[in-house]
CSV table of C-alpha atoms in Angstrom, one decimal:
chain,number,residue,atom,x,y,z
C,1,UNK,CA,53.8,60.6,23.7
C,2,UNK,CA,52.1,58.4,26.3
C,3,UNK,CA,48.8,58.8,24.4
C,4,UNK,CA,50.3,57.7,21.1
C,5,UNK,CA,51.8,54.6,22.8
C,6,UNK,CA,48.5,53.8,24.4
C,7,UNK,CA,46.7,54.2,21.0
C,8,UNK,CA,49.2,51.9,19.3
C,9,UNK,CA,48.7,49.2,21.9
C,10,UNK,CA,44.9,49.5,21.5
C,11,UNK,CA,45.1,49.2,17.7
C,12,UNK,CA,47.4,46.1,18.0
C,13,UNK,CA,44.8,44.4,20.3
C,14,UNK,CA,42.0,45.3,17.9
C,15,UNK,CA,43.8,44.1,14.8
C,16,UNK,CA,42.3,40.6,15.0
C,17,UNK,CA,38.8,42.1,15.3
C,18,UNK,CA,39.4,44.3,12.3
C,19,UNK,CA,40.7,41.3,10.4
C,20,UNK,CA,37.6,39.3,11.2
C,21,UNK,CA,35.3,42.0,9.9
C,22,UNK,CA,36.9,41.5,6.5
C,23,UNK,CA,36.6,38.5,4.2
C,24,UNK,CA,35.9,35.8,6.8
C,25,UNK,CA,34.3,33.3,4.5
C,26,UNK,CA,37.4,33.1,2.4
C,27,UNK,CA,39.4,31.8,5.3
C,28,UNK,CA,37.2,28.8,6.1
C,29,UNK,CA,36.7,26.0,3.5
C,30,UNK,CA,33.4,24.1,3.8
C,31,UNK,CA,31.7,21.6,1.5
C,32,UNK,CA,28.8,24.0,1.1
C,33,UNK,CA,25.7,21.8,0.6
C,34,UNK,CA,25.8,18.2,1.9
C,35,UNK,CA,23.2,15.6,1.0
C,36,UNK,CA,22.6,12.3,2.9
C,37,UNK,CA,19.9,9.7,3.1
C,38,UNK,CA,17.9,8.8,6.2
C,39,UNK,CA,19.4,6.3,8.7
C,40,UNK,CA,22.9,6.9,7.4
C,41,UNK,CA,25.9,8.7,8.9
C,42,UNK,CA,27.5,11.9,7.6
C,43,UNK,CA,30.8,13.7,8.6
C,44,UNK,CA,30.9,17.5,8.6
C,45,UNK,CA,34.3,19.3,8.4
C,46,UNK,CA,35.7,22.8,8.1
C,47,UNK,CA,39.3,23.7,7.1
C,48,UNK,CA,41.1,26.9,8.0
C,49,UNK,CA,43.1,28.3,5.2
C,50,UNK,CA,45.2,30.6,7.3
C,51,UNK,CA,48.3,28.6,7.9
C,52,UNK,CA,50.1,30.9,10.4
C,53,UNK,CA,47.2,31.2,12.8
C,54,UNK,CA,47.1,29.4,16.1
C,55,UNK,CA,43.8,27.6,16.7
C,56,UNK,CA,42.8,27.9,20.4
C,57,UNK,CA,39.2,26.6,20.1
C,58,UNK,CA,36.7,25.2,17.6
C,59,UNK,CA,32.9,25.3,18.2
C,60,UNK,CA,30.2,23.4,16.3
C,61,UNK,CA,26.7,24.7,16.5
C,62,UNK,CA,23.4,24.9,14.6
C,63,UNK,CA,24.4,28.4,13.5
C,64,UNK,CA,24.2,30.2,16.8
C,65,UNK,CA,21.2,28.3,18.0
C,66,UNK,CA,22.4,25.2,19.8
C,67,UNK,CA,26.0,24.2,20.6
C,68,UNK,CA,26.9,20.7,19.5
C,69,UNK,CA,30.6,20.2,20.3
C,70,UNK,CA,33.6,22.1,21.5
C,71,UNK,CA,37.3,21.5,20.6
C,72,UNK,CA,39.9,22.9,22.9
C,73,UNK,CA,42.5,21.4,20.7
C,74,UNK,CA,42.8,18.4,18.3
C,75,UNK,CA,43.3,16.0,21.2
C,76,UNK,CA,40.8,17.4,23.7
C,77,UNK,CA,37.1,18.0,22.8
C,78,UNK,CA,33.6,17.4,24.3
C,79,UNK,CA,30.2,16.8,22.9
C,80,UNK,CA,27.2,18.4,24.5
C,81,UNK,CA,25.1,16.0,26.6
C,82,UNK,CA,22.0,16.4,24.4
C,83,UNK,CA,24.0,15.0,21.4
C,84,UNK,CA,26.2,12.3,23.0
C,85,UNK,CA,24.1,9.5,21.4
C,86,UNK,CA,23.8,11.3,18.1
C,87,UNK,CA,27.2,13.0,17.4
C,88,UNK,CA,30.8,11.8,17.7
C,89,UNK,CA,34.1,13.6,17.0
C,90,UNK,CA,35.9,13.2,13.7
C,91,UNK,CA,39.4,14.0,12.4
C,92,UNK,CA,40.5,17.6,11.7
C,93,UNK,CA,38.0,19.3,14.0
C,94,UNK,CA,35.1,17.5,12.3
C,95,UNK,CA,31.9,15.9,13.7
C,96,UNK,CA,30.0,12.8,12.6
C,97,UNK,CA,26.2,12.7,12.9
C,98,UNK,CA,24.7,9.2,13.2
C,99,UNK,CA,21.3,7.7,12.3
C,100,UNK,CA,20.2,10.7,10.3
C,101,UNK,CA,16.5,11.8,10.3
C,102,UNK,CA,14.7,14.2,8.1
C,103,UNK,CA,14.5,16.7,10.9
C,104,UNK,CA,18.3,16.8,11.0
C,105,UNK,CA,18.1,18.9,7.9
C,106,UNK,CA,19.4,22.5,8.5
C,107,UNK,CA,22.4,24.8,8.7
C,108,UNK,CA,25.5,23.8,10.6
C,109,UNK,CA,28.3,26.3,11.5
C,110,UNK,CA,31.9,25.9,12.7
C,111,UNK,CA,33.8,28.6,14.5
C,112,UNK,CA,37.6,28.8,14.6
C,113,UNK,CA,39.1,30.9,17.5
C,114,UNK,CA,42.6,31.8,16.4
C,115,UNK,CA,45.5,33.9,17.6
C,116,UNK,CA,46.2,36.6,16.6
C,117,UNK,CA,43.5,36.9,13.9
C,118,UNK,CA,40.4,36.2,16.0
C,119,UNK,CA,37.3,34.2,15.0
C,120,UNK,CA,36.5,32.7,11.6
C,121,UNK,CA,33.2,31.0,10.9
C,122,UNK,CA,32.2,28.5,8.2
C,123,UNK,CA,28.6,27.6,7.2
C,124,UNK,CA,27.1,24.6,5.4
C,125,UNK,CA,23.7,23.2,4.7
C,126,UNK,CA,22.8,19.5,5.4
C,127,UNK,CA,19.8,18.0,3.5
C,128,UNK,CA,18.5,14.6,4.7
C,129,UNK,CA,16.3,12.7,2.3
C,130,UNK,CA,14.1,9.6,2.7
C,131,UNK,CA,15.6,6.3,1.6
C,132,UNK,CA,14.5,4.6,-1.6
C,133,UNK,CA,13.1,1.6,0.4
C,134,UNK,CA,10.7,3.8,2.3
C,135,UNK,CA,9.6,5.5,-0.9
C,136,UNK,CA,9.0,2.0,-2.5
C,137,UNK,CA,7.0,1.0,0.6
C,138,UNK,CA,4.7,4.0,0.2
C,139,UNK,CA,4.4,3.3,-3.5
C,140,UNK,CA,3.5,-0.3,-2.9
C,141,UNK,CA,1.0,0.7,-0.2
C,142,UNK,CA,-0.6,3.1,-2.7
C,143,UNK,CA,-0.9,0.3,-5.3
C,144,UNK,CA,-2.5,-2.0,-2.7
C,145,UNK,CA,-5.1,0.6,-1.8
C,146,UNK,CA,-5.9,1.2,-5.5
C,147,UNK,CA,-6.1,-2.6,-6.1
C,148,UNK,CA,-8.5,-3.0,-3.1
C,149,UNK,CA,-10.8,-0.2,-4.4
C,150,UNK,CA,-10.9,-1.8,-7.9
C,151,UNK,CA,-11.6,-5.2,-6.4
C,152,UNK,CA,-14.5,-3.9,-4.3
C,153,UNK,CA,-15.9,-2.1,-7.4
C,154,UNK,CA,-15.8,-5.3,-9.5
C,155,UNK,CA,-17.4,-7.3,-6.7
C,156,UNK,CA,-20.3,-4.9,-6.5
C,157,UNK,CA,-20.7,-4.9,-10.3
C,158,UNK,CA,-20.7,-8.8,-10.3
C,159,UNK,CA,-23.3,-8.9,-7.5
C,160,UNK,CA,-25.6,-6.5,-9.3
C,161,UNK,CA,-25.3,-8.6,-12.5
C,162,UNK,CA,-26.2,-11.8,-10.6
C,163,UNK,CA,-29.3,-10.1,-9.0
C,164,UNK,CA,-30.5,-9.0,-12.4
C,165,UNK,CA,-30.0,-12.5,-13.9
C,166,UNK,CA,-32.1,-14.0,-11.1
C,167,UNK,CA,-34.9,-11.5,-11.7
C,168,UNK,CA,-35.0,-12.3,-15.4
C,169,UNK,CA,-35.1,-16.1,-14.6
C,170,UNK,CA,-38.0,-15.6,-12.3
C,171,UNK,CA,-39.9,-13.7,-14.9
C,172,UNK,CA,-39.5,-16.6,-17.4
C,173,UNK,CA,-41.0,-19.2,-15.1
C,174,UNK,CA,-44.6,-20.3,-16.0
C,175,UNK,CA,-47.3,-20.3,-13.2
C,176,UNK,CA,-48.8,-23.7,-12.2
C,177,UNK,CA,-52.3,-22.9,-13.5
C,178,UNK,CA,-51.0,-22.3,-17.0
C,179,UNK,CA,-49.4,-25.7,-17.0
C,180,UNK,CA,-52.7,-27.3,-15.9
C,181,UNK,CA,-54.5,-25.7,-18.7
C,182,UNK,CA,-52.0,-26.8,-21.3
C,183,UNK,CA,-52.0,-30.4,-20.0
C,184,UNK,CA,-55.8,-30.6,-20.4
C,185,UNK,CA,-55.5,-30.0,-24.2
C,186,UNK,CA,-56.1,-32.9,-26.6
C,187,UNK,CA,-53.0,-34.8,-28.0
C,188,UNK,CA,-53.8,-33.9,-31.6
C,189,UNK,CA,-53.5,-30.2,-31.1
C,190,UNK,CA,-50.1,-28.5,-31.4
C,191,UNK,CA,-48.8,-26.3,-28.6
C,192,UNK,CA,-49.2,-22.6,-29.3
C,193,UNK,CA,-47.3,-21.4,-26.2
C,194,UNK,CA,-44.1,-19.4,-26.9
C,195,UNK,CA,-42.4,-21.1,-23.9
C,196,UNK,CA,-40.7,-24.4,-24.9
C,197,UNK,CA,-40.8,-25.5,-21.3
C,198,UNK,CA,-44.6,-25.3,-21.1
C,199,UNK,CA,-45.0,-27.3,-24.4
C,200,UNK,CA,-42.6,-30.0,-23.1
C,201,UNK,CA,-44.5,-30.3,-19.8
C,202,UNK,CA,-47.9,-30.5,-21.5
C,203,UNK,CA,-46.7,-33.2,-23.9
C,204,UNK,CA,-45.2,-35.2,-21.1
C,205,UNK,CA,-48.5,-35.1,-19.2
C,206,UNK,CA,-50.5,-36.1,-22.2
C,207,UNK,CA,-48.0,-39.0,-23.0
C,208,UNK,CA,-48.4,-40.3,-19.4
C,209,UNK,CA,-52.2,-40.2,-19.6
C,210,UNK,CA,-52.2,-42.0,-22.9
C,211,UNK,CA,-49.9,-44.7,-21.6
C,212,UNK,CA,-52.2,-45.3,-18.6
C,213,UNK,CA,-55.2,-45.6,-20.8
C,214,UNK,CA,-53.6,-48.1,-23.1
C,215,UNK,CA,-52.5,-50.2,-20.2
C,216,UNK,CA,-56.0,-50.3,-18.8
C,217,UNK,CA,-57.4,-51.3,-22.2
C,218,UNK,CA,-54.8,-54.1,-22.5
C,219,UNK,CA,-55.7,-55.3,-19.0
C,220,UNK,CA,-59.5,-55.4,-19.8
C,221,UNK,CA,-58.9,-57.4,-23.0
C,222,UNK,CA,-56.7,-59.9,-21.3
C,223,UNK,CA,-59.3,-60.4,-18.5
C,224,UNK,CA,-62.1,-60.9,-21.1
C,225,UNK,CA,-60.1,-63.5,-23.0
C,226,UNK,CA,-59.4,-65.4,-19.8
C,227,UNK,CA,-63.1,-65.6,-18.9
C,228,UNK,CA,-64.0,-67.0,-22.3
C,229,UNK,CA,-61.3,-69.6,-22.1
C,230,UNK,CA,-62.5,-70.7,-18.7
C,231,UNK,CA,-66.1,-71.1,-19.9
C,232,UNK,CA,-65.1,-73.2,-22.9
C,233,UNK,CA,-63.0,-75.5,-20.6
C,234,UNK,CA,-66.0,-76.0,-18.3
C,235,UNK,CA,-68.3,-76.9,-21.3
C,236,UNK,CA,-66.0,-79.6,-22.5
C,237,UNK,CA,-65.7,-81.1,-19.1
C,238,UNK,CA,-69.5,-81.5,-18.8
C,239,UNK,CA,-69.8,-83.2,-22.2
C,240,UNK,CA,-67.3,-85.8,-21.3
C,241,UNK,CA,-69.1,-86.7,-18.1
C,242,UNK,CA,-72.5,-87.3,-19.8
C,243,UNK,CA,-71.2,-89.8,-22.5
């Protein structure tokens, strides 16, 4: 009789553990997957669906890896020192994570310690994505890099084109000894050089030589006329004196 009584008491104390080994996930309501953008805040909450259970403690952790916060009841709770600047308490046993970073992505678990049913655990996944502004910055940076590469390429092409043009211009220029030979030709002959610049230079030299020659001839004729006039004047003066 005593053994049966002892066995009954043992089963009564083990009833919460047997209940926990059943459908635990059906007793905790969670949002499942949560998405948030970087530098924002997000609140994580779990709700116990067992209405007649007495909650004695609620723990938040990164799924049995690191403890984040502990609720002794709704009015009394503590945040672990490593998360005091990152996490704050929220209503209904929840927690709020501030200034999210991409490395905050991961699994978060809540554990409800109840009487007389034992421990219920809920699980959710938080995904933190980059902000659209940061994505736009990376896109603009990529466009700038592409623009710089194209600009350098066009500058190189333009420089090569200028160098080739200079070389072609140097090839067209006529050497000085060719110009001297052309300038020594007679004025009546036509220029047979294919280069218009050479012909023009030769014609200019010939025109200058002709002008100088004409000027010299005019000067010689004028001087000769002056000498004759002076001699005639002297002859008339002598005749007048003799009479």
